[in-house]
mmCIF file of C-alpha atoms in Angstrom:
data_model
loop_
_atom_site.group_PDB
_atom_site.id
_atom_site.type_symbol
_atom_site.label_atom_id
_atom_site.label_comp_id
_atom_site.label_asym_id
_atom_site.label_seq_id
_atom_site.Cartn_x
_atom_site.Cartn_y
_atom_site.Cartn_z
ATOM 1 C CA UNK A 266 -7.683 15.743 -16.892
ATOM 2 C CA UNK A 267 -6.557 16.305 -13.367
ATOM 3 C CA UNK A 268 -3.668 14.504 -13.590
ATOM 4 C CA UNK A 269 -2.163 16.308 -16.905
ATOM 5 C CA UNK A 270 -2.795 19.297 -15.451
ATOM 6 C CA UNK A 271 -1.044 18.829 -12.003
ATOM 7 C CA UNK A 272 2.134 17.078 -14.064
ATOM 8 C CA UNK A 273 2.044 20.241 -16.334
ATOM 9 C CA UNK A 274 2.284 22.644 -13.809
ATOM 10 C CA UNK A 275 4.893 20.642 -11.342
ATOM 11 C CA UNK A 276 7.844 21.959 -13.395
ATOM 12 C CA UNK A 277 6.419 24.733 -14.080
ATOM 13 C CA UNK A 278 5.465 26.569 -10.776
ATOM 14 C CA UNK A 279 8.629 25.172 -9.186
ATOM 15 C CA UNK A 280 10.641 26.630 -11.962
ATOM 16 C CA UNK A 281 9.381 29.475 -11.054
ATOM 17 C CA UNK A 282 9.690 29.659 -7.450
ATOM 18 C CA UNK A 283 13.220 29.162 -7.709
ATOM 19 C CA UNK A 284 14.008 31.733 -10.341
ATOM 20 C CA UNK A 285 14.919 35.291 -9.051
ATOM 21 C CA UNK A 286 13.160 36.841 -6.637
ATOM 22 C CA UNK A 287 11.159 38.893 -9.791
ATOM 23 C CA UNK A 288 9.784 35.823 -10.986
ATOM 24 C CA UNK A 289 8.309 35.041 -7.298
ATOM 25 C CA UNK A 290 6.753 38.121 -7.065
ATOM 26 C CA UNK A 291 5.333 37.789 -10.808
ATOM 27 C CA UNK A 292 4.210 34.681 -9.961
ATOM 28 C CA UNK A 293 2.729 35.206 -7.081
ATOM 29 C CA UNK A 294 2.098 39.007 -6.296
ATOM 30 C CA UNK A 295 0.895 38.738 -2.386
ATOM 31 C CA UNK A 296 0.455 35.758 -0.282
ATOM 32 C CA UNK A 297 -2.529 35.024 0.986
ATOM 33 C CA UNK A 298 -3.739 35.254 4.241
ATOM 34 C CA UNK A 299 -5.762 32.181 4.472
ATOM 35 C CA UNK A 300 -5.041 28.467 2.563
ATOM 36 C CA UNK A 301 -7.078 25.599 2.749
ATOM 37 C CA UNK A 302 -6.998 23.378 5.879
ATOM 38 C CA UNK A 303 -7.673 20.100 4.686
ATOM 39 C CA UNK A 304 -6.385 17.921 2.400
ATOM 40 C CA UNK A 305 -9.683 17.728 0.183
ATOM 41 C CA UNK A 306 -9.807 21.425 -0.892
ATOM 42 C CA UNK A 307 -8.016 24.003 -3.079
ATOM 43 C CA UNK A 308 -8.896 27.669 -4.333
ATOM 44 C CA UNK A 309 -7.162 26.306 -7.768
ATOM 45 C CA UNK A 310 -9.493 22.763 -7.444
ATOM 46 C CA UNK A 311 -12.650 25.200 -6.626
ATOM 47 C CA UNK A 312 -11.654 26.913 -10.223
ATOM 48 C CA UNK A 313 -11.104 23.408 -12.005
ATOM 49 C CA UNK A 314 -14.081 21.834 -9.980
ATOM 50 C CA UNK A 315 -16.414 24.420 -11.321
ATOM 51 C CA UNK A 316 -15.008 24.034 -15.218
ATOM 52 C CA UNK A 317 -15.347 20.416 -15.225
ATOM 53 C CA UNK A 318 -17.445 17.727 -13.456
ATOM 54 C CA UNK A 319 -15.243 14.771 -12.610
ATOM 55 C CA UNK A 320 -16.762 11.360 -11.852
ATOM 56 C CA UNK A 321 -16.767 10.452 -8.639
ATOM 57 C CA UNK A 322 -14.220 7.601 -7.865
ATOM 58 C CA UNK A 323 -15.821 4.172 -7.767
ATOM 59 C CA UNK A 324 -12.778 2.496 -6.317
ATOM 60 C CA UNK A 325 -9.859 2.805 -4.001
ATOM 61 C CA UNK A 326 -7.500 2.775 -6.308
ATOM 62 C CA UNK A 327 -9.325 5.352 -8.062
ATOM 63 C CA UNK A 328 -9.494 7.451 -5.066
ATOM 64 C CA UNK A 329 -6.067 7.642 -4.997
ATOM 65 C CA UNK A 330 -5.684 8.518 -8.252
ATOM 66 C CA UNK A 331 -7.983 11.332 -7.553
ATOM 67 C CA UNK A 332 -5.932 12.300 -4.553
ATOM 68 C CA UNK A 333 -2.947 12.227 -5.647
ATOM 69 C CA UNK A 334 -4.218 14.331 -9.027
ATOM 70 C CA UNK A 335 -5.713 16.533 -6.924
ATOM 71 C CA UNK A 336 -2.666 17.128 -4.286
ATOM 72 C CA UNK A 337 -0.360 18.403 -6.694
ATOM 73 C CA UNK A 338 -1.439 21.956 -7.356
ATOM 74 C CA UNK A 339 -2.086 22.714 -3.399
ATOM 75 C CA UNK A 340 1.078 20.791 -2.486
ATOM 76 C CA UNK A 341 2.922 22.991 -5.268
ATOM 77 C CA UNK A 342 1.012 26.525 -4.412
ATOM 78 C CA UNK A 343 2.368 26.176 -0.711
ATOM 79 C CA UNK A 344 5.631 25.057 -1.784
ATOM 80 C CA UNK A 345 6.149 28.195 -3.886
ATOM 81 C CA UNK A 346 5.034 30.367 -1.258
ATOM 82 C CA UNK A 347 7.441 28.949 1.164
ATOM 83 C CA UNK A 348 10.542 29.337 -0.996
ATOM 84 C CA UNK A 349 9.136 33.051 -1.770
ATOM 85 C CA UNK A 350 8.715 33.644 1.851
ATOM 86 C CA UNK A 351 12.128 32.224 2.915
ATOM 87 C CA UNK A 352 13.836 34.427 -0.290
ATOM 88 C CA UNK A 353 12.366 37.554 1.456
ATOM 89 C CA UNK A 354 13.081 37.230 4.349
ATOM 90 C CA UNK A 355 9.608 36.989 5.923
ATOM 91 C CA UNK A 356 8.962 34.941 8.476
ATOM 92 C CA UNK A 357 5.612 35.896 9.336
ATOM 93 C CA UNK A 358 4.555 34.596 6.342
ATOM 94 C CA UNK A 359 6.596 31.579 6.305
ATOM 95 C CA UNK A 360 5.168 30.451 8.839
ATOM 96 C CA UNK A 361 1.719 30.259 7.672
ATOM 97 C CA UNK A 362 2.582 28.830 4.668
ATOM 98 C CA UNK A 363 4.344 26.594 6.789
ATOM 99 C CA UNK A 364 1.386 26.061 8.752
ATOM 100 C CA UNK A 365 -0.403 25.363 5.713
ATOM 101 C CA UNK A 366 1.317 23.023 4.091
ATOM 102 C CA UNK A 367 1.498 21.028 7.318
ATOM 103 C CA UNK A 368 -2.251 20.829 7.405
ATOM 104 C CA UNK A 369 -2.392 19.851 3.660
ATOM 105 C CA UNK A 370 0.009 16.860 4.446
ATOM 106 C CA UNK A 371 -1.677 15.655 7.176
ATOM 107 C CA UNK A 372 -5.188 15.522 5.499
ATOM 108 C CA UNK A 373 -3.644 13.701 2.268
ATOM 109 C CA UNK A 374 -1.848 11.273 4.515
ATOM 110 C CA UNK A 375 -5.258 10.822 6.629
ATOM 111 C CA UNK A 376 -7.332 10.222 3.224
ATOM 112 C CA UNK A 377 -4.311 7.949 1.598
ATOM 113 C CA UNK A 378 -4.056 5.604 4.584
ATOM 114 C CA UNK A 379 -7.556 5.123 4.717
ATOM 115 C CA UNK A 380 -7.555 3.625 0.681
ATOM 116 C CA UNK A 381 -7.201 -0.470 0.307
ATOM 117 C CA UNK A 382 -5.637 0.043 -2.992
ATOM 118 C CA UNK A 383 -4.466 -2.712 -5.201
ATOM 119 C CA UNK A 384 -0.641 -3.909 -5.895
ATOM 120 C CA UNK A 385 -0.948 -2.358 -8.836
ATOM 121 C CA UNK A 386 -1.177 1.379 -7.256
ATOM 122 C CA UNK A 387 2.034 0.354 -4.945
ATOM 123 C CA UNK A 388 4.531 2.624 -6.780
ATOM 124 C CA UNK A 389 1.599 5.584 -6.893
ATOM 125 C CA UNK A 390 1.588 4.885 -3.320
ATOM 126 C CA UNK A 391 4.792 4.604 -1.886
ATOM 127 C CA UNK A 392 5.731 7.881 -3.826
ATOM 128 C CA UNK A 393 2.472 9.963 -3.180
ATOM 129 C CA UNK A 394 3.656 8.939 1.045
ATOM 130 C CA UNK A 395 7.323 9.754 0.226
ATOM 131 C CA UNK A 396 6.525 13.509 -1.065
ATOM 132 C CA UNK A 397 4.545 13.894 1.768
ATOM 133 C CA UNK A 398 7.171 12.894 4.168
ATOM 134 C CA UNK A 399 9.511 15.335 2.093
ATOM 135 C CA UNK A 400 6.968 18.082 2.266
ATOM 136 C CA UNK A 401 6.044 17.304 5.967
ATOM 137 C CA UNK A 402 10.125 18.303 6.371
ATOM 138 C CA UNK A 403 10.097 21.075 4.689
ATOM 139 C CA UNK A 404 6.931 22.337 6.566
ATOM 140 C CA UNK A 405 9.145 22.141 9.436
ATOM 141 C CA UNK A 406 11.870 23.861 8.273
ATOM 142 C CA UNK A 407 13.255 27.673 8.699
ATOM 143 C CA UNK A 408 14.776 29.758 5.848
ATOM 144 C CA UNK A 409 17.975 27.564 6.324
ATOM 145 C CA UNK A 410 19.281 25.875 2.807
ATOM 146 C CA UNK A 411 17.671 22.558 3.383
ATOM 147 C CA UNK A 412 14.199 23.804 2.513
ATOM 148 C CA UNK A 413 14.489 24.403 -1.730
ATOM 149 C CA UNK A 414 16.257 20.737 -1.718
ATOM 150 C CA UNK A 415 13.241 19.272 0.253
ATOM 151 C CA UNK A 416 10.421 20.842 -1.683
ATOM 152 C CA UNK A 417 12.365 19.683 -4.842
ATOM 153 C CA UNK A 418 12.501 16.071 -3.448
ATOM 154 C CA UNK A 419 9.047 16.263 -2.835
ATOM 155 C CA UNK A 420 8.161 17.257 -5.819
ATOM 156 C CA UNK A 421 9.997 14.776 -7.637
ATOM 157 C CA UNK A 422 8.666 12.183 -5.651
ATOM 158 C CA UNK A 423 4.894 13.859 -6.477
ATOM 159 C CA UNK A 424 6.040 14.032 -10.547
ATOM 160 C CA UNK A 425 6.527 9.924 -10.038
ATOM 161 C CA UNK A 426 3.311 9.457 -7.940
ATOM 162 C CA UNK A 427 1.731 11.135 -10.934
ATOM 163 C CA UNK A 428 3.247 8.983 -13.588
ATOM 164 C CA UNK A 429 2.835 5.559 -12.164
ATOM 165 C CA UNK A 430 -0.431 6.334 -11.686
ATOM 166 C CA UNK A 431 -0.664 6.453 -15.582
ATOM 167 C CA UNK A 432 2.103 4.175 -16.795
ATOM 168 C CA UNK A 433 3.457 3.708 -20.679
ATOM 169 C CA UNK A 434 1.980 1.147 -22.314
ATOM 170 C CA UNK A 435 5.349 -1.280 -23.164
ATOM 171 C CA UNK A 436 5.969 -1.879 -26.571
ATOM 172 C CA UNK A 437 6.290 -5.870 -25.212
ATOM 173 C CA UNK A 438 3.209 -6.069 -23.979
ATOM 174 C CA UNK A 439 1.025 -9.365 -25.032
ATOM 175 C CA UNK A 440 -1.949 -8.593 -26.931
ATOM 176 C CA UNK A 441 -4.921 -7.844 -24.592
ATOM 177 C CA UNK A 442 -7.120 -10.043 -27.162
ATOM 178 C CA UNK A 443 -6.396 -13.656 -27.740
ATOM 179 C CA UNK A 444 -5.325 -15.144 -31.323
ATOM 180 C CA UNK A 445 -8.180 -16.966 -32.635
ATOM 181 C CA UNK A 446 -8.073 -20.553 -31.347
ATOM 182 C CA UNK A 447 -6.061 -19.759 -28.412
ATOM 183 C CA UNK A 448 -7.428 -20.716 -25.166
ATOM 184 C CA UNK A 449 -6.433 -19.438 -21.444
ATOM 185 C CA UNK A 450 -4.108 -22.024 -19.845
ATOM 186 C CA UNK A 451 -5.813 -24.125 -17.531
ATOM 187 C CA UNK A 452 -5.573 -23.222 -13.729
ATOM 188 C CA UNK A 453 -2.822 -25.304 -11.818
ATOM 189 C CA UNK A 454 -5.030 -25.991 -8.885
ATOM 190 C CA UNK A 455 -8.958 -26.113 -10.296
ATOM 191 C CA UNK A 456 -10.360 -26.785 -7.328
ATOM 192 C CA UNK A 457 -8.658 -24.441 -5.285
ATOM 193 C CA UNK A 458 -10.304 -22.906 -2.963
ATOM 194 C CA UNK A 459 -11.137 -19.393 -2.946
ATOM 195 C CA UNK A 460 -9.981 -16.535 -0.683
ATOM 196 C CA UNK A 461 -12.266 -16.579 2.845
ATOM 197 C CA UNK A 462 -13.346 -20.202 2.066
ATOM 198 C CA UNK A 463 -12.714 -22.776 4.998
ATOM 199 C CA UNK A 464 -10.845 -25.740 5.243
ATOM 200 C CA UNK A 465 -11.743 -28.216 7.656
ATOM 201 C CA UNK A 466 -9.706 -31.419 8.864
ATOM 202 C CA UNK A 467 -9.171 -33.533 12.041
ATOM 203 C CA UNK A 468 -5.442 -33.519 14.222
ATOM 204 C CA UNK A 469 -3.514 -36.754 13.940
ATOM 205 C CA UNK A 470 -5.754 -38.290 16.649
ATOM 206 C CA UNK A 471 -8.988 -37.576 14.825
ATOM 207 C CA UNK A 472 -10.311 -36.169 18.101
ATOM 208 C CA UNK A 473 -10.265 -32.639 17.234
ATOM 209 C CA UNK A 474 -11.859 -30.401 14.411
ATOM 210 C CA UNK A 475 -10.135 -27.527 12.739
ATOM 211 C CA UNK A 476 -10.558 -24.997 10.368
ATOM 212 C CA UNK A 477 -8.004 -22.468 8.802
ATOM 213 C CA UNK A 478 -9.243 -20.209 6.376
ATOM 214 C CA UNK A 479 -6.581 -17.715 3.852
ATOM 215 C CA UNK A 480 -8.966 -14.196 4.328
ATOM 216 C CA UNK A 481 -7.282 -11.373 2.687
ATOM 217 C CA UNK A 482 -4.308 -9.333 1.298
ATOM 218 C CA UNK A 483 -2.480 -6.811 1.600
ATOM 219 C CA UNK A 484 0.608 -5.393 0.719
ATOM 220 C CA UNK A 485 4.019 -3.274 1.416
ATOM 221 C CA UNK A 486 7.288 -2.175 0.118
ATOM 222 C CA UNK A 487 8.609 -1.634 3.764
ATOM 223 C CA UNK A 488 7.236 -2.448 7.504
ATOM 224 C CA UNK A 489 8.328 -2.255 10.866
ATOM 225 C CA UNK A 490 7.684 -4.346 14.215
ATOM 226 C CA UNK A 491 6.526 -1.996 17.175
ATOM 227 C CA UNK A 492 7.430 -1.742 20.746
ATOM 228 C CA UNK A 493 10.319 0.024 21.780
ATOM 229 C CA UNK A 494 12.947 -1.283 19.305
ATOM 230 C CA UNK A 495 11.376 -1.404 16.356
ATOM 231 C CA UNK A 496 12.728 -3.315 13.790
ATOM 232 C CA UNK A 497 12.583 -2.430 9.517
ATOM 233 C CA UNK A 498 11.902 -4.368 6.438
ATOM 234 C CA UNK A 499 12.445 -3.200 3.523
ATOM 235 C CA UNK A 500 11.886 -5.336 0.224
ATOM 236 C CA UNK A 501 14.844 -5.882 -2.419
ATOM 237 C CA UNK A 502 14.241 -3.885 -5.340
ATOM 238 C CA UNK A 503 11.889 -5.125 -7.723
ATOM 239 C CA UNK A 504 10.131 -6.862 -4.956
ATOM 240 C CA UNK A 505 7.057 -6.157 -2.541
ATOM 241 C CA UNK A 506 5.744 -7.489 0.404
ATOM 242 C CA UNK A 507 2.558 -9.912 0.409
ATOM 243 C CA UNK A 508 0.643 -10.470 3.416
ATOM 244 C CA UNK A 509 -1.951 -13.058 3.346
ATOM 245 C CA UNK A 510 -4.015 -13.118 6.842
ATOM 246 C CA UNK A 511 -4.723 -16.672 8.191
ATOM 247 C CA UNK A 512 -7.068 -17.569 10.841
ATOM 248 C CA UNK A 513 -7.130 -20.792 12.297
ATOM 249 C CA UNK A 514 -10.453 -22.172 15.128
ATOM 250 C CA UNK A 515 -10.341 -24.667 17.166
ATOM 251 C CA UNK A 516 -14.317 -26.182 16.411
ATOM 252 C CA UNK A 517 -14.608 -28.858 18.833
ATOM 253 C CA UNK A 518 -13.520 -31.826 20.511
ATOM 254 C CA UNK A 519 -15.610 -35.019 19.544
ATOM 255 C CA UNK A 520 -14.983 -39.453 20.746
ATOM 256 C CA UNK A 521 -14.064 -39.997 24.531
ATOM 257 C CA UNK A 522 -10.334 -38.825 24.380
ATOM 258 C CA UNK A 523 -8.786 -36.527 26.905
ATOM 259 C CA UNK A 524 -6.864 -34.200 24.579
ATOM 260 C CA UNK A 525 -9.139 -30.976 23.678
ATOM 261 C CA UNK A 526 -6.157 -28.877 22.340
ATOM 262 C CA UNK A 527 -4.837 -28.487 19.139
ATOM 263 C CA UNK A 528 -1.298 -26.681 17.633
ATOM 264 C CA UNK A 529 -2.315 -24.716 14.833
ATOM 265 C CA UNK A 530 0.094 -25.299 11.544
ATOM 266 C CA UNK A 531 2.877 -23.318 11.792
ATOM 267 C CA UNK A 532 4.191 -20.687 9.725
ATOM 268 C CA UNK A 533 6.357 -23.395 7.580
ATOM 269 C CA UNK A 534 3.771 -25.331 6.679
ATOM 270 C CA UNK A 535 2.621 -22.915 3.797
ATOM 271 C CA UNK A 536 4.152 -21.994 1.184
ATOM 272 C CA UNK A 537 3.440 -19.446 -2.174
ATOM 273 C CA UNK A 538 3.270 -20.998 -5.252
ATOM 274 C CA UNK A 539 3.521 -19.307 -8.235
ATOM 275 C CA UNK A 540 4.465 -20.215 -12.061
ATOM 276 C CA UNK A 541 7.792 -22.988 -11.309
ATOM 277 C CA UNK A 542 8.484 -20.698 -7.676
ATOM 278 C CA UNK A 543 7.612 -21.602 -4.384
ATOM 279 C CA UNK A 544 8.043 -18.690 -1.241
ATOM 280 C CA UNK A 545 8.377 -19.194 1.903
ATOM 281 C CA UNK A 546 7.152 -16.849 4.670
ATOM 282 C CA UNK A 547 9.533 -15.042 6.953
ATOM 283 C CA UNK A 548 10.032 -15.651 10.388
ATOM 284 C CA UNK A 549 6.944 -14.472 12.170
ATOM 285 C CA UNK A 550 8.180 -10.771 12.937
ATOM 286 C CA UNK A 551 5.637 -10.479 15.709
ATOM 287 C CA UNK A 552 3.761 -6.971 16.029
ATOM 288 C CA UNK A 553 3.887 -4.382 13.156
ATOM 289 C CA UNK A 554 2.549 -1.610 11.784
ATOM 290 C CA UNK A 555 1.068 -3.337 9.008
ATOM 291 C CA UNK A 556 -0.894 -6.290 11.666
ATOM 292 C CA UNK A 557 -0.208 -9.397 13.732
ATOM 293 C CA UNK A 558 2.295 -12.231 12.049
ATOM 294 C CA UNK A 559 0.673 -16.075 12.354
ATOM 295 C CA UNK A 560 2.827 -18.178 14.219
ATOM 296 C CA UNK A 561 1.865 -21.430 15.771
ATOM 297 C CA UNK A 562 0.274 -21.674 19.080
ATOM 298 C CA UNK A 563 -1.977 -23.906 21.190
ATOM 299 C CA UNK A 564 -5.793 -23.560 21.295
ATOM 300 C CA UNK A 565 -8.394 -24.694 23.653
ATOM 301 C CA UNK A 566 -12.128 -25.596 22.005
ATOM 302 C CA UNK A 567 -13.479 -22.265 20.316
ATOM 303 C CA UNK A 568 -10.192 -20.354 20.042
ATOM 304 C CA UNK A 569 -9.127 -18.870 17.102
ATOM 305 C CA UNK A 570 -5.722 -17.494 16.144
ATOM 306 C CA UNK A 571 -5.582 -14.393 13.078
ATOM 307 C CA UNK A 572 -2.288 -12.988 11.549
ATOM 308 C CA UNK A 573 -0.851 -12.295 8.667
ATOM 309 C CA UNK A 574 2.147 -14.706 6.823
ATOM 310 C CA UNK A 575 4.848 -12.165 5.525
ATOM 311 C CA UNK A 576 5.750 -13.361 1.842
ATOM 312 C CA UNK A 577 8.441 -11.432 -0.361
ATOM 313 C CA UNK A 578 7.633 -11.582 -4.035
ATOM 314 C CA UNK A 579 8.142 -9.787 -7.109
ATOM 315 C CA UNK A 580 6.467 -6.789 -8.258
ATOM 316 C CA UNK A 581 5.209 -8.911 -11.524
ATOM 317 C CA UNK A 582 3.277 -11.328 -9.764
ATOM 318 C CA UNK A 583 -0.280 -12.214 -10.920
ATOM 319 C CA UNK A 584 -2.322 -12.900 -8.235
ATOM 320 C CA UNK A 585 -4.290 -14.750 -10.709
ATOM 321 C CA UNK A 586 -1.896 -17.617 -11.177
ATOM 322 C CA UNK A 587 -0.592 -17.581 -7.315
ATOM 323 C CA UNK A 588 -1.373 -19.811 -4.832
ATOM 324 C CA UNK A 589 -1.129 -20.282 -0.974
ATOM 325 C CA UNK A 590 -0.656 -23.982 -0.350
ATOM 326 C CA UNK A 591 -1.000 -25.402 3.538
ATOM 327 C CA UNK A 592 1.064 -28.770 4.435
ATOM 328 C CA UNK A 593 -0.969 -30.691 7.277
ATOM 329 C CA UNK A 594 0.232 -33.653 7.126
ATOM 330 C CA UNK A 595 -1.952 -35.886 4.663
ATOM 331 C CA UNK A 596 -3.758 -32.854 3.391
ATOM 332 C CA UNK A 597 -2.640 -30.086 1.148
ATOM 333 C CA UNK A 598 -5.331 -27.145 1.049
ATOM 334 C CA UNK A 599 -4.864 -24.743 -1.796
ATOM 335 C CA UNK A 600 -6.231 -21.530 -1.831
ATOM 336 C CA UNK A 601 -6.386 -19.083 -5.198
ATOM 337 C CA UNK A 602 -4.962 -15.891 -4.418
ATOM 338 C CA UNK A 603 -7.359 -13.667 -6.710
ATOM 339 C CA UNK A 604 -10.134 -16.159 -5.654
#
């Protein structure tokens, strides 16, 4: 319900913000002195909150569903009160609605990055964070003729949080029941192991153990490397950013042999299988925003090495039917990516 209403009243209140300066003050009649300071409260979500019990959010993509429903009228009340402000000519109160909406942005942002939300809330995501940037700007804006422009972008980019949060069922879309007699294709790899289970095997002279285990996911249309030349990624359109987090341990030396270190596999050795594909990861990037890269190094007995492998696939990929495959020699560990 929260999300029809805040995609009804996006064109609506912005419409008429920027109608003549009549419509502001019908709109709004006197700004108020105090807004809400936090990205989790509203006087428009008290009224709707005390109408209508929602359920609470069982997951994180659900949360930001929720968050991104319940943005849009706050997000939209400040915005409105800005461009009325700035049209006239007060600056005491643009300001604080200034002020305001720079609060609001900063607790949504807060309670988005905290969400582990699936690839299949990307596009909700990477809009909900764009409108925020966009509002963030305006926030820091004067009455110069940037600030209608960067409410509208955000706006637009809040309309398109909204919708891909709900998307339109396609017309070719299979049939979500199976014909009678049909059976699911078999799995390419059966015995694939599943994400967070172990692999063990010996180096070439049998004199060392090792495990390497595929742990988790995660995903991004963009990153960048830190330090002080930082260095973006963006991904092709139609394409995302998988990163699957490998950790590799040294678990002991065993026989009478004098060589207690290992190399870990490096990056090359694994590849992304999917469907008649294969991916290779990039070239470790280092340090970014998103986590460490995997690269190969040397470990002593007991060390362990964690990063992520950068993959770039596309936005239809079913986890389900993709596989991370390590080459180590005469073994060939497969681990299911939905496993």
């Amino acid at each position: 319900m929260k999300i029809l209403l805040a995609a009804g009243l996006i064109g609506v209140i912005l419409s008429i913000a920027l109608l003549v300066p009549e419509a502001c003050a019908t709109a709004i009649p006197s700004l108020p002195e105090e807004n809400t300071t936090s990205g989790n409260a509203s006087s428009f979500e008290a009224g709707l909150e005390d109408e209508t019990l929602l359920p609470e959010p069982v997951s994180d993509d659900e949360r930001l569903e929720s968050l991104i429903a319940g943005a849009g009228i706050p997000l939209l009340d400040a915005s409105v009160g800005q461009i009325c402000a700035a049209y006239a000519g007060d600056d005491a109160a643009l300001r604080s609605r200034a002020a305001d909406m720079s609060s609001l942005v900063d607790g949504y942002r807060a309670d988005a990055a905290a969400l582990d939300i699936s690839p299949d809330m990307a596009p909700a995501y990477e809009h909900f964070v764009a409108a925020l940037d966009e509002f963030a700007a305006a926030a820091a804006l004067d009455r110069s003729e940037d600030l209608p422009g960067r409410l509208a972008l955000g706006t637009e980019h809040l309309s398109s949080a909204l919708r891909a949060c709900n998307p339109p069922a396609s017309a070719d879309a299979p049939p979500l029941l199976m014909s009678a007699g049909e059976e699911e294709p078999a799995p390419r790899f059966p015995d694939a192991l599943g994400m967070g289970e172990r692999f063990c095997y010996d180096d070439s002279r049998k004199e060392n153990t090792i495990s390497l285990i595929a742990s988790s996911l995660t995903w991004s249309y963009a990153f960048q490397t830190t330090g002080t030349s930082p260095v973006r990624y963006e991904a092709a359109p139609g394409s995302y950013f998988l990163l699957v987090a490998v950790k590799a341990t040294h678990l002991g030396h065993k026989g009478e042999g004098v060589n207690t270190r290992i190399q870990t596999p490096a990056e090359s050795a694994f590849t992304l299988l999917y469907g008649d594909a294969t991916y290779r990861p990039l070239a470790p990037p280092g340090s970014t925003n998103r986590g460490g890269s995997y690269s190969r190094v040397t470990l002593g007995r007991g060390e362990s090495l964690s990063g992520y492998l950068f993959f770039e696939v596309p936005e239809e990929l079913d986890l389900s039917r993709a596989y991370l495959q390590a080459n180590l020699g005469g073994e060939n560990p497969v681990w299911l990516l939905d496993g």
